[in-house]
Coordinates of C-alpha atoms and ligand atoms in Angstrom, one line a residue:
X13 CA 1.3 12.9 26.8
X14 CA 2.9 11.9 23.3
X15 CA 6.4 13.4 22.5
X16 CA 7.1 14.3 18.8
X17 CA 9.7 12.5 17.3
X18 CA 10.5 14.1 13.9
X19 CA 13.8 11.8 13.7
X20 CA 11.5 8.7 13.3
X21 CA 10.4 9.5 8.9
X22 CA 8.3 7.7 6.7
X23 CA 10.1 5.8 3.8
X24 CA 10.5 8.6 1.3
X25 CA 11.8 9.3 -2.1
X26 CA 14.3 11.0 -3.8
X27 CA 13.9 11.8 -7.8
X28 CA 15.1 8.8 -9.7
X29 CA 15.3 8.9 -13.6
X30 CA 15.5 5.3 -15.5
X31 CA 19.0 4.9 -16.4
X32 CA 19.6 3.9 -20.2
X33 CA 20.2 0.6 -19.5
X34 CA 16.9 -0.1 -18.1
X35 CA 15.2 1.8 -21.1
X36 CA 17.6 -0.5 -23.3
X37 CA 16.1 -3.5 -21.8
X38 CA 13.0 -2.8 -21.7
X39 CA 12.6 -1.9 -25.0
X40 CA 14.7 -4.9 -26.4
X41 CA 15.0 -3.7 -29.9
X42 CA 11.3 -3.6 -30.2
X43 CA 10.8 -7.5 -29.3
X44 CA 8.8 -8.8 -26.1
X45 CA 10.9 -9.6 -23.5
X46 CA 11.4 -13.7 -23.9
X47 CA 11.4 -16.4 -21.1
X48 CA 15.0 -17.8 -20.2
X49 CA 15.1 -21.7 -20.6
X50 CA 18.2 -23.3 -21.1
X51 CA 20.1 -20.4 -21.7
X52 CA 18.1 -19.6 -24.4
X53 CA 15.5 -16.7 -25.4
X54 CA 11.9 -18.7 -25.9
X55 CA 9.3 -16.5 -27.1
X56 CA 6.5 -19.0 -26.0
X57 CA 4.3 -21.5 -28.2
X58 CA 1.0 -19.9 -27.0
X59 CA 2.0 -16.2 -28.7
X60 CA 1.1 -14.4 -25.9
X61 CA 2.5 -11.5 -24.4
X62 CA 1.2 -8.9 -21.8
X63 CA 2.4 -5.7 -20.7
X64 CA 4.1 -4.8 -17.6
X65 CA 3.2 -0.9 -16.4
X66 CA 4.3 1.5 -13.9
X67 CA 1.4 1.5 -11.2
X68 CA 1.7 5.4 -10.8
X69 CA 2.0 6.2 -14.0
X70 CA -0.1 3.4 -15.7
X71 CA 2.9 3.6 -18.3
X72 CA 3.7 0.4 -20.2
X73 CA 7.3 -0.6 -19.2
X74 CA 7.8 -3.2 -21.2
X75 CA 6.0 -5.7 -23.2
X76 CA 6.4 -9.7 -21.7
X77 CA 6.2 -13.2 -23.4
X78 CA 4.1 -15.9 -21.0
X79 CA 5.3 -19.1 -20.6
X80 CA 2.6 -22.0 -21.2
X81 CA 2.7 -25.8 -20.3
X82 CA 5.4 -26.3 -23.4
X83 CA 7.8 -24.0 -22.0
X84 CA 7.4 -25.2 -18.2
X85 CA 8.0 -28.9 -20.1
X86 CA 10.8 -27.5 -21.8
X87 CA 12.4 -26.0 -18.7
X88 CA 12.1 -28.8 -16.8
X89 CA 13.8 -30.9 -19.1
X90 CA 16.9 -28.6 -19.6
X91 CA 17.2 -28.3 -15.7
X92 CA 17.2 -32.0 -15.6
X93 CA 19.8 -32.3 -18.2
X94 CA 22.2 -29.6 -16.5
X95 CA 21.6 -30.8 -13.0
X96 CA 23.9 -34.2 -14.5
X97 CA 26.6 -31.5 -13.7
X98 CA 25.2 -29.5 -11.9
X99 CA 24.7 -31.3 -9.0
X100 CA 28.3 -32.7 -9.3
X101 CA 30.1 -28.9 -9.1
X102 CA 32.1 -28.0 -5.8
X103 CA 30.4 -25.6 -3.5
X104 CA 33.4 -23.1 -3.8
X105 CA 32.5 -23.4 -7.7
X106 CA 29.2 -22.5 -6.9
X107 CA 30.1 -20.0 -4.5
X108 CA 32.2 -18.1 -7.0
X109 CA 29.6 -18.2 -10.0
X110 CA 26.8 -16.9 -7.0
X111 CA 29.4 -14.0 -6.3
X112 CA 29.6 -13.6 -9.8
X113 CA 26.5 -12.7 -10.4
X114 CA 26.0 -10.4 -6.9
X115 CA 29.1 -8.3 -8.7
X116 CA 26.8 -7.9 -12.4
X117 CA 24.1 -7.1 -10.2
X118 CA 25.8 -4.4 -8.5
X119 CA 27.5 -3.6 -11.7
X120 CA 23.9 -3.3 -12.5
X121 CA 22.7 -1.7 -9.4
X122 CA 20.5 1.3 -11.2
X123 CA 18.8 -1.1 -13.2
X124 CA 17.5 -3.4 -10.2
X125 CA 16.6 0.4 -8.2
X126 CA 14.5 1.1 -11.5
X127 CA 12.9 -2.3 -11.7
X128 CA 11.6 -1.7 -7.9
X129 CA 10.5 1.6 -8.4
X130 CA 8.6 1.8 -11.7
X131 CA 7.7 -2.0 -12.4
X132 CA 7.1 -2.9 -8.4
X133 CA 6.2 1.3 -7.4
X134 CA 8.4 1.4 -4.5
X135 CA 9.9 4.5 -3.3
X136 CA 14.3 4.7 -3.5
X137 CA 14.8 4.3 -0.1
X138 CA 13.3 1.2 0.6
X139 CA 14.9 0.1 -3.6
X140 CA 18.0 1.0 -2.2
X141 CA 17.4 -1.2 1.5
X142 CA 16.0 -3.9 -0.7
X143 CA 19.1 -4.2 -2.9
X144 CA 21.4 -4.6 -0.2
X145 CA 20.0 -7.9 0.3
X146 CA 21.1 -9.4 -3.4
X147 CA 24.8 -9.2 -1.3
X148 CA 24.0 -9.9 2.1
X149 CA 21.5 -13.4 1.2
X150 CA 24.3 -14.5 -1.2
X151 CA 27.3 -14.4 1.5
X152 CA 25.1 -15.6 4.0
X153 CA 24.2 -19.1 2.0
X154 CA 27.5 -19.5 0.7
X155 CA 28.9 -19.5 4.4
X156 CA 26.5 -22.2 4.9
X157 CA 26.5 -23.9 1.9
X158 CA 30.5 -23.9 3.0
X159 CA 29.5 -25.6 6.1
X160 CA 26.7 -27.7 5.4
X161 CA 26.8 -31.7 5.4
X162 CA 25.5 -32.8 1.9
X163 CA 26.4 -36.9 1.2
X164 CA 27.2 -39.3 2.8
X165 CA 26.6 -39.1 7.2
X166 CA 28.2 -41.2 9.4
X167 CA 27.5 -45.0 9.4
X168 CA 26.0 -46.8 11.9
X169 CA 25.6 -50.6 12.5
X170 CA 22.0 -50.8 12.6
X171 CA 21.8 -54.6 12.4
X172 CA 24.0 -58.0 12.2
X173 CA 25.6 -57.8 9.1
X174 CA 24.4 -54.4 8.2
X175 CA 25.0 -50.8 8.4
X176 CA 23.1 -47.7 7.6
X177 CA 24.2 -44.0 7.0
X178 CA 22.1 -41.4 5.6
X179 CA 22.8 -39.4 2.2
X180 CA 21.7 -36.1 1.6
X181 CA 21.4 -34.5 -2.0
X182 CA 19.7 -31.7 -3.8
X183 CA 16.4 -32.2 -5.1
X184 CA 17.6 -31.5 -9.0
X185 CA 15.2 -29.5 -10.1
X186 CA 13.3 -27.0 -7.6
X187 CA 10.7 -24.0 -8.5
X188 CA 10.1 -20.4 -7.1
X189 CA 7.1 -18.3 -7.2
X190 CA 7.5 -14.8 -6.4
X191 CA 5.0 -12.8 -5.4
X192 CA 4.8 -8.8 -7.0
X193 CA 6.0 -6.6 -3.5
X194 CA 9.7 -7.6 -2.8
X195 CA 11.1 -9.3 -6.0
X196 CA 14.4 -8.3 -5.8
X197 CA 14.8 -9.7 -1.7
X198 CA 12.2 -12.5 -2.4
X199 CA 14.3 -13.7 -5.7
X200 CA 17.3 -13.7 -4.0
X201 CA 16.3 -15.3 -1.4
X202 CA 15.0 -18.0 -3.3
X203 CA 17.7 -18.5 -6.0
X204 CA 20.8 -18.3 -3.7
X205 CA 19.7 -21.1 -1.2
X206 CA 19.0 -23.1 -3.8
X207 CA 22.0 -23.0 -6.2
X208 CA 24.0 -23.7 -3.4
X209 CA 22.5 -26.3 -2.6
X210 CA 23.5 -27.9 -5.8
X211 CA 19.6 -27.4 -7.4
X212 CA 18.8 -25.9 -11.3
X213 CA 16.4 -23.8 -10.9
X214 CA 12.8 -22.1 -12.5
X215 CA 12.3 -18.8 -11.5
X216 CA 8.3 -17.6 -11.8
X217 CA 8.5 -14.0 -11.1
X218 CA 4.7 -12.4 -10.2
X219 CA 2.8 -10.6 -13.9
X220 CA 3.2 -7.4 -12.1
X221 CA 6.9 -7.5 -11.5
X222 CA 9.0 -9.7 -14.1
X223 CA 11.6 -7.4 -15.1
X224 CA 13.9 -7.6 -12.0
X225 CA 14.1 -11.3 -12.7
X226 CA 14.3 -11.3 -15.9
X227 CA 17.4 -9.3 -15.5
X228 CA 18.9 -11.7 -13.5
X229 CA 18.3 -14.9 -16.0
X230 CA 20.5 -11.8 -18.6
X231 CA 23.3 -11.6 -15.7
X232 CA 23.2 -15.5 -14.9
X233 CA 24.5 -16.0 -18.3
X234 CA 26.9 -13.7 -18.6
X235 CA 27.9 -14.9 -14.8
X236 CA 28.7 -17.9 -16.3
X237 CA 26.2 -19.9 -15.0
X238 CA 26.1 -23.2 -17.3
X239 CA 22.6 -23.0 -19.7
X240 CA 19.6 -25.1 -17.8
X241 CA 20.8 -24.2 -14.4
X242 CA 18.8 -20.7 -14.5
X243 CA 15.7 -20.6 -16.1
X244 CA 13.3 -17.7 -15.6
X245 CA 9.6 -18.4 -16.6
X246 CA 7.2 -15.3 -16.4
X247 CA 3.8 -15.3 -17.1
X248 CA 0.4 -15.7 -15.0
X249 CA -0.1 -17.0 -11.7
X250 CA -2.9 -19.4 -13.1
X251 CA -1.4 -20.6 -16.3
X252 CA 2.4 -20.6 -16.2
X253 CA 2.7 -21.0 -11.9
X254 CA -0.5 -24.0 -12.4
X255 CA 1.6 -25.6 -15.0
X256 CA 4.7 -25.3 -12.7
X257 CA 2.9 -26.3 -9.5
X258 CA 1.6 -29.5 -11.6
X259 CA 4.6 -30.6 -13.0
X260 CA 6.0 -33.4 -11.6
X261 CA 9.7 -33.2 -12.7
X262 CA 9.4 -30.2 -10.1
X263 CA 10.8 -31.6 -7.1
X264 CA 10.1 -28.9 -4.9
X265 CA 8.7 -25.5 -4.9
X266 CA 9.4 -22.6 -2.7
X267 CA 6.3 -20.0 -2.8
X268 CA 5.7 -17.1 -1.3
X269 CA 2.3 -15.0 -1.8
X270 CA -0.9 -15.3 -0.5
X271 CA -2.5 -17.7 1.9
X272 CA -5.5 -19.0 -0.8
X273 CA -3.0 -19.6 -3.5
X274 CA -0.5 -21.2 -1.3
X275 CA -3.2 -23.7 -0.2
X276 CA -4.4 -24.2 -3.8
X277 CA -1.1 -24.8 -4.9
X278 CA -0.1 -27.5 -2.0
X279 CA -3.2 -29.5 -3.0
X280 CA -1.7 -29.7 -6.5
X281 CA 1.6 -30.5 -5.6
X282 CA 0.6 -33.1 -2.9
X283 CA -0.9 -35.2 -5.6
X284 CA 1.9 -35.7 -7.3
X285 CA 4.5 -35.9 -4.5
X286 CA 6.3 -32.1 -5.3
X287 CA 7.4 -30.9 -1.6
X288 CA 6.5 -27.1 -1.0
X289 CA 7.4 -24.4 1.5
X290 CA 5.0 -21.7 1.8
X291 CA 5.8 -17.7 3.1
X292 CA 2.3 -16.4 3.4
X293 CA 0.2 -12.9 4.0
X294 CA -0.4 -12.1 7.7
X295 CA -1.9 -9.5 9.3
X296 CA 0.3 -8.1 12.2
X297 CA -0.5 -7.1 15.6
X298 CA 1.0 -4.5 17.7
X299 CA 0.8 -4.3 21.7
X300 CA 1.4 -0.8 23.3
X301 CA 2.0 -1.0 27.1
X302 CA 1.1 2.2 29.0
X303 CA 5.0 3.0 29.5
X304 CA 5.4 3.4 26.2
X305 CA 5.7 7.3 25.1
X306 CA 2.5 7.0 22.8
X307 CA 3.8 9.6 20.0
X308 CA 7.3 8.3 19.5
X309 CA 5.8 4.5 19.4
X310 CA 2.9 5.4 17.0
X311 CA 5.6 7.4 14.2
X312 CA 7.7 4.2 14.4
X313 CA 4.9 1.7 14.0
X314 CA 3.5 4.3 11.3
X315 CA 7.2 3.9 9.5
X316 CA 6.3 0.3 10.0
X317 CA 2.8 0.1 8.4
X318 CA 3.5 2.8 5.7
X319 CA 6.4 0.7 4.5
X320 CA 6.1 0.0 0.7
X321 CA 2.7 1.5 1.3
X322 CA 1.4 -1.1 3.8
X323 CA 2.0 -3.7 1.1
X324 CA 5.0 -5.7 3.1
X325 CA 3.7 -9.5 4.4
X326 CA 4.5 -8.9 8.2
X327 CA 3.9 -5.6 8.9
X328 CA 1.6 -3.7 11.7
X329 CA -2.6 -3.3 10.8
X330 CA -4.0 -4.2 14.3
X331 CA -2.6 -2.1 17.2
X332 CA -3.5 -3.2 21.0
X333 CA -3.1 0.0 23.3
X334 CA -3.3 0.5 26.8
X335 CA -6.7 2.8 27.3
X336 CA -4.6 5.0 29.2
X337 CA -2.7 6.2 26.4
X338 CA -5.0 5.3 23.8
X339 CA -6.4 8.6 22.9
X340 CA -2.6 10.2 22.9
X341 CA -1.7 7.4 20.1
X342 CA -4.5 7.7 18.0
X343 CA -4.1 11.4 17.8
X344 CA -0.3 11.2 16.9
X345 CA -0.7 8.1 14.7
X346 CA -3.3 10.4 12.6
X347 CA -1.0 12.9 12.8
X348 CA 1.5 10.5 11.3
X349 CA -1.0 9.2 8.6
X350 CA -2.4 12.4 7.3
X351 CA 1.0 14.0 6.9
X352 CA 2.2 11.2 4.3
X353 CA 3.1 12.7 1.2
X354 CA 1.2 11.0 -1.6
X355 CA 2.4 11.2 -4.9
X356 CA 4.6 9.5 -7.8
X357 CA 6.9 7.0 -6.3
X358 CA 9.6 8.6 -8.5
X359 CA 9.5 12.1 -7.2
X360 CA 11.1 13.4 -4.9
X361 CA 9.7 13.6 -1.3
X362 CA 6.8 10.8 -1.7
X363 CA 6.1 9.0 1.0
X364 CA 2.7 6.8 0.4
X365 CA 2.6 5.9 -3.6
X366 CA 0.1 3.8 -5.6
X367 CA -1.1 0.3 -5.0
X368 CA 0.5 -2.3 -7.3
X369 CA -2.6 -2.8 -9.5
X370 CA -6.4 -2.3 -10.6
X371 CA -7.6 -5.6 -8.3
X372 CA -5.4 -4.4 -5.3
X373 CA -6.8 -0.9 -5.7
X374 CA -10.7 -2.2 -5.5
X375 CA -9.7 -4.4 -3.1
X376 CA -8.8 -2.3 -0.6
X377 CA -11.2 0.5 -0.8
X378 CA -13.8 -2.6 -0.5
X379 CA -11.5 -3.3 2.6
X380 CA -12.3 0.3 4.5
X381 CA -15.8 0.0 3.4
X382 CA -16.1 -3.1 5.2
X383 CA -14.0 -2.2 8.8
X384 CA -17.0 0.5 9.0
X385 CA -19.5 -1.7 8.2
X386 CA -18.1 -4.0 10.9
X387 CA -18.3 -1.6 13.4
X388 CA -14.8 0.2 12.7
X389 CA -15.0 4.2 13.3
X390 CA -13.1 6.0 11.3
X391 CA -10.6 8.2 12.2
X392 CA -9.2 8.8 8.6
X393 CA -11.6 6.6 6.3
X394 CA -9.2 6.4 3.6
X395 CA -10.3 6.6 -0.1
X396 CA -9.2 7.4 -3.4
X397 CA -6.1 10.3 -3.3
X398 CA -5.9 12.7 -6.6
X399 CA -2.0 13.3 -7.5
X400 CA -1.3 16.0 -9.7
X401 CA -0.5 15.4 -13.4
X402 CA -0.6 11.1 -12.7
X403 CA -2.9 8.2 -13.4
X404 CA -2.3 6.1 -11.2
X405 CA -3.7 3.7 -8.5
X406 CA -3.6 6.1 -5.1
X407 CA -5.6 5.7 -2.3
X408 CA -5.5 7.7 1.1
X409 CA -4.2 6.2 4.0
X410 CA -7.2 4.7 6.4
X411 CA -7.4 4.8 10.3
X412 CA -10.1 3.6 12.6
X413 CA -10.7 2.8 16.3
X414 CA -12.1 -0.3 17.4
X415 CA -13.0 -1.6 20.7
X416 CA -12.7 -5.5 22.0
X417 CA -15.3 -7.6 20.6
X418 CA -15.3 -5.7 17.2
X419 CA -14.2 -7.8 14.7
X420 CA -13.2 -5.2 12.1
X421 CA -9.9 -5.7 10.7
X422 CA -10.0 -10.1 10.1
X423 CA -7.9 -9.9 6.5
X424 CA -4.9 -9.1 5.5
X425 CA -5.5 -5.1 4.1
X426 CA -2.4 -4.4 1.8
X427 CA -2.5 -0.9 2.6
X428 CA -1.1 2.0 5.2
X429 CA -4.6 1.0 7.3
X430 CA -4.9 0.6 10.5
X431 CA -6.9 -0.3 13.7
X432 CA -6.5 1.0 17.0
X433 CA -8.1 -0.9 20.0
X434 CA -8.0 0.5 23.7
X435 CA -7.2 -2.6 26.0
X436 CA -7.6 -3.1 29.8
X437 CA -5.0 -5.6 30.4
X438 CA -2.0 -7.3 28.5
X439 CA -3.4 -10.4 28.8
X440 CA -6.3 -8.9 26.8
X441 CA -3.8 -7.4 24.5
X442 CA -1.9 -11.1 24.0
X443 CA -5.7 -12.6 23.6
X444 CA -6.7 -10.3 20.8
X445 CA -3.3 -10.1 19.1
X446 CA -3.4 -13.6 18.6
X447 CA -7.4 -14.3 17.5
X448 CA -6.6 -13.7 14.1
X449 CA -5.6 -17.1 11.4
X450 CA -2.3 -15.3 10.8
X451 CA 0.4 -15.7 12.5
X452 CA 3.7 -13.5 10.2
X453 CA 4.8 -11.3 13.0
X454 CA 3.7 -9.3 15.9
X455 CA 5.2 -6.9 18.9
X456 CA 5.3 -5.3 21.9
X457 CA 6.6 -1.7 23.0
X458 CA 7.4 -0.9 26.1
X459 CA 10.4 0.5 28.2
X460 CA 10.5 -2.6 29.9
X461 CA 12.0 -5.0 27.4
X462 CA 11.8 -7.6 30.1
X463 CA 8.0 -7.6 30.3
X464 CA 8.4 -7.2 26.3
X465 CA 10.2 -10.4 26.1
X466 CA 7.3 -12.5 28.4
X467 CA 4.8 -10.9 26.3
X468 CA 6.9 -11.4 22.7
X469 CA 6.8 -15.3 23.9
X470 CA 3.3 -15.0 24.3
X471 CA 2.6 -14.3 20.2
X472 CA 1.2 -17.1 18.1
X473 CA 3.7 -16.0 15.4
X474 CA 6.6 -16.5 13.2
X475 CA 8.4 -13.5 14.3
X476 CA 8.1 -11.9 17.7
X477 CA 9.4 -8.4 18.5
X478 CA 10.3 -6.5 21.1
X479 CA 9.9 -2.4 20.3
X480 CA 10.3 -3.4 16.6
X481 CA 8.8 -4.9 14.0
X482 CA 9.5 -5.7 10.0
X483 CA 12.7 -7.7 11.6
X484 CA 14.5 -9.9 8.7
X485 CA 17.9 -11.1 9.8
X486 CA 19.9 -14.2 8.2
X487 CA 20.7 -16.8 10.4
X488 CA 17.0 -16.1 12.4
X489 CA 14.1 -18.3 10.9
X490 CA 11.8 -15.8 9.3
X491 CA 8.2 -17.5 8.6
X492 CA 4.9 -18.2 9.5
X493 CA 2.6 -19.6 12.0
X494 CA -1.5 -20.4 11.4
X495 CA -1.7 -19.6 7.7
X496 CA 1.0 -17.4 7.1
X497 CA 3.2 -20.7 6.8
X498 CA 4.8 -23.9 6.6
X499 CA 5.4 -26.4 6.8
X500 CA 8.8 -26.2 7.6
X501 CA 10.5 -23.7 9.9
X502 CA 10.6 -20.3 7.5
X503 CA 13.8 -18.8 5.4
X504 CA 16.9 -17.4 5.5
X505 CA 18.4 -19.9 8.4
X506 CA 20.3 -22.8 8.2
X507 CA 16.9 -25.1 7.6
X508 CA 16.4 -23.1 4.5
X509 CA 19.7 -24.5 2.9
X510 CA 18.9 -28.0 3.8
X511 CA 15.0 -27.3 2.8
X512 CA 16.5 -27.6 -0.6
X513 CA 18.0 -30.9 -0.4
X514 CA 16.8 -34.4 0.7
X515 CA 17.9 -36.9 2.7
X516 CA 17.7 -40.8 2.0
X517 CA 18.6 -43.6 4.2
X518 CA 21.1 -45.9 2.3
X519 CA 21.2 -49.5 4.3
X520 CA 23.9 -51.7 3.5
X521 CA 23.7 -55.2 4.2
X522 CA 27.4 -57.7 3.8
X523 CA 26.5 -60.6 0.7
X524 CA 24.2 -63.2 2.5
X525 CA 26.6 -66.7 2.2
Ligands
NDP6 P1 -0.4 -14.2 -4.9 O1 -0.7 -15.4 -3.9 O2 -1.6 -13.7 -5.7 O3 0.7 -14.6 -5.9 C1 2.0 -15.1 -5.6 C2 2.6 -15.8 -6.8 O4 1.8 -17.0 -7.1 C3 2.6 -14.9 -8.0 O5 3.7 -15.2 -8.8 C4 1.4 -15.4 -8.7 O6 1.4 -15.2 -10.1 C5 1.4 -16.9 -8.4 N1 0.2 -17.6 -8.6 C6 -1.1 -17.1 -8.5 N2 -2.0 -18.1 -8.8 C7 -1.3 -19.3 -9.0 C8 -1.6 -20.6 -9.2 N3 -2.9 -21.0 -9.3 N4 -0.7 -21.5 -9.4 C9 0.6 -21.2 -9.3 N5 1.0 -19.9 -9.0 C10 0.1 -19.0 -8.9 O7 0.2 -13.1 -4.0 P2 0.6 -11.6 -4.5 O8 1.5 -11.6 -5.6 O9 -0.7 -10.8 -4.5 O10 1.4 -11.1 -3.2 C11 0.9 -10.6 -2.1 C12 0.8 -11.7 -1.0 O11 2.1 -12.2 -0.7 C13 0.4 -11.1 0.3 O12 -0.5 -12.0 0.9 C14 1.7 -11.0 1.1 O13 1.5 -10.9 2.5 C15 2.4 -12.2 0.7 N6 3.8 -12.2 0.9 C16 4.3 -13.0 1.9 C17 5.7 -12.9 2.3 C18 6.3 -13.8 3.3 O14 7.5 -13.9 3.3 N7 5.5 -14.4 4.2 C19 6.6 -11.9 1.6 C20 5.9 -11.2 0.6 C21 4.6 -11.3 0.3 P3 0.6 -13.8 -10.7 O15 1.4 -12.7 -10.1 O16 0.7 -13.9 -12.1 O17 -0.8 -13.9 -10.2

């Protein structure tokens, strides 16, 4: 039998106006807002501009210059030249200008909420979780930064005459490319890692969602942050990130997006030498033991899957349950589903708000279409969703039941969308969780957590939970296995700090007489 559990609430919205500021900025006097290269406004040499919008409104926000292969040229050279100092600063005088800036940005704070809700369409409680992290990813780098061993290692005599030590040193120049669902968490947790580390940086926020970025090149400069260290380069994946990803005064690039463009992108870089990290899509499984209470598990992995409307890297779209309580979830997780509000992400009460764009919008109506065709049944089919008085991209939430065997759900669906398979064992359960290419995060619920922590082990994933999922935490490695990653051992750890640097061997041999 399920038990209700009306504590356990979709991310919802309260009414949020755009503050002055963020109108002010926006509208920039009537100009495009400009790229940010070496502390300078640069319009862009290829005259073009594009417009970001509000995904449930279709509103233009604000009208944006791209950057071409002259302004990626340019910004590489000005990192260059302020890395000479850059590079030479204390950590505590990074620290304080990366404090700096967390204090403008809270300052600020309004103007980051609006940026995630009408440029990225998130609802305020998730903005408001998300912002959090500007704070909590800066103090969490600057104790390591504090702590890490950059220079010179110990020696060694590794020969007669000679001795060795290593030297470790930022790369000088290192790139970002941001995908369009989390840019105020994903920014931060590119830019502070690698500032610390003693790195200029090129910030290449996603077309859908510059302005959050953008914001932050403004603050960086009135942070104090000397010109060249912060450059923020907006513009299309294919033109200004290609030109990026094929520059070879990048030393190294930190991407995170999806798995085609990562690969694309590593080929590019690899022929030139640039090092890359990649945080890639996934498509998350969930395991339900038969202890579990099948209503309170399936509102908590709804909260899970609905969060920022299914479009969140590592969330839940293929659930494992046992078949004895496999009927029991599906009714309550439909229950969960068809009770979302939809509506404008800015209103207050909405719970499931429009998909990001026009592409994402086909895509994932393509996506429902194809689990039936695969053999998926549908238990909500999903669709196109009518709010009152918007344009906007709104779809329904979808739900289907599979069975072992059914292939159904094989991509990554960036949608509240879900399967629901009936399994006979938990060793069936571990097999099917982990058939899929992705590997981002998975979990098990169950009132044992011991079993849970046997079966957790189990997952061929980045992140494996125990009666949770969506689990970020600094000083825990959060990153992907199969194609949701690598190489390299994911963010927000220790290795991410040092991911940013590079180590040399220096030998030193006494004057041969
Ligand atoms: P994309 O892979 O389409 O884009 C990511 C970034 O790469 C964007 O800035 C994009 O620019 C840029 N880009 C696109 N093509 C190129 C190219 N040829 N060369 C250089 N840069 C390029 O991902 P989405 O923006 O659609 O984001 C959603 C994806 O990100 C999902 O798969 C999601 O799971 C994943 N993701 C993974 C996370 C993780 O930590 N593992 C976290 C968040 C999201 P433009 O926007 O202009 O196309």
């Amino acid at each position: 039998m399920a038990t209700v559990a009306p504590q356990i609430q979709p991310f919802t919205a309260r009414q949020f106006e755009k503050p002055e500021k963020f109108l002010d900025f926006c509208e920039n006097n009537g100009r495009p807002l400009a790229g940010i290269i070496g502390g300078r406004d640069v319009m862009g040499s290829m005259n073009v501009t594009y417009d970001t919008t509000d995904p449930g409104s279709l509103e233009v926000l604000a009208s944006v210059c791209e950057m071409g292969q002259a302004e990626v040229g340019l910004a590489v050279d000005e990192a260059q030249a302020a890395f000479a100092s850059w590079g030479k600063t204390s950590v505590e005088e990074r620290c304080k200008l990366v404090m700096k800036l967390v204090e403008l940005c809270e300052r600020d704070r309004d103007v980051f909420l609006a940026c995630e809700i009408f440029d990225g369409g998130k609802v305020s409680e998730l903005a408001e979780g998300d912002f959090t992290q500007i704070r909590a990813c800066a103090e969490y780098f600057c104790d390591v930064a504090k702590k890490a061993e950059m220079g010179e290692g110990p020696a060694m005599q590794v020969a007669a005459g000679m001795k060795g030590f290593t030297y470790r040193e930022p790369w000088g120049v290192v790139a970002g490319i941001i995908p369009w669902n989390y840019p105020v968490v994903l920014n931060s947790w590119f830019i502070f890692p690698a500032l610390l580390a003693g790195n200029c940086v090129l910030l290449k926020p996603a077309e859908d969602t510059p302005l959050s970025a953008l914001y932050t090149g403004k603050l960086a400069e009135e942070a104090g942050f000397p010109p060249g260290v912060f450059n923020v380069l907006p513009g299309r994946g294919e033109i200004t990130g290609q030109f990026i990803a094929e520059h070879p005064g990048v030393r190294y690039i930190s991407f995170t997006g999806s798995p085609g463009v990562g690969q694309a992108i590593m080929r590019t870089c690899d022929a030139h030498g640039t090092r890359m990290k990649r945080e890639m899509g996934g498509n998350g499984a969930a395991i339900v033991l038969g202890d579990a209470d099948p209503g309170v598990v399936a509102r908590q992995i709804g909260r899970y899957t609905n969060q920022h409307f299914g479009q969140t890297c590592c969330t839940v779209h293929r659930i494992f349950v046992d078949q004895k309580i496999a009927d029991d979830f599906a009714d309550a997780q439909r229950d969960f589903f068809e009770n979302l509000q939809i509506g404008y992400q800015a209103d207050a009460g909405t719970q499931l708000g429009a998909v990001v764009n026009s592409t994402q919008y086909s895509r994932i109506q393509r996506a429902q279409q194809e689990t039936l065709a695969r053999g998926g049944q549908a238990v909500l089919p999903g669709g196109v969703a009518e709010v009152a008085d918007r344009t906007g991209y709104y779809l329904k939430p979808a739900l289907f039941r599979t069975e072992p065997g059914v292939d159904c759900n094989p991509l990554e669906v960036f949608h509240t969308y879900a399967t629901i398979c009936p399994v006979s064992s938990e060793e069936q359960a571990v097999v099917l969780a982990n058939s899929s290419p992705y590997g981002l995060g998975a979990s098990v619920w169950t009132r044992d957590t011991e079993r849970g922590v046997q079966i957790a082990k189990q997952f061929r994933d980045g992140t494996c939970q125990v009666n949770c999922h969506n689990s970020i935490a600094y000083g825990l490695p959060y990153g992907g296995q199969g194609i949701s990653g690598g190489p390299g051992g994911g963010v927000n750890c220790e290795e991410t700090f040092y991911d940013y640097t590079q180590v040399k061997a220096v030998y030193v041999g006494d004057y041969p007489e």
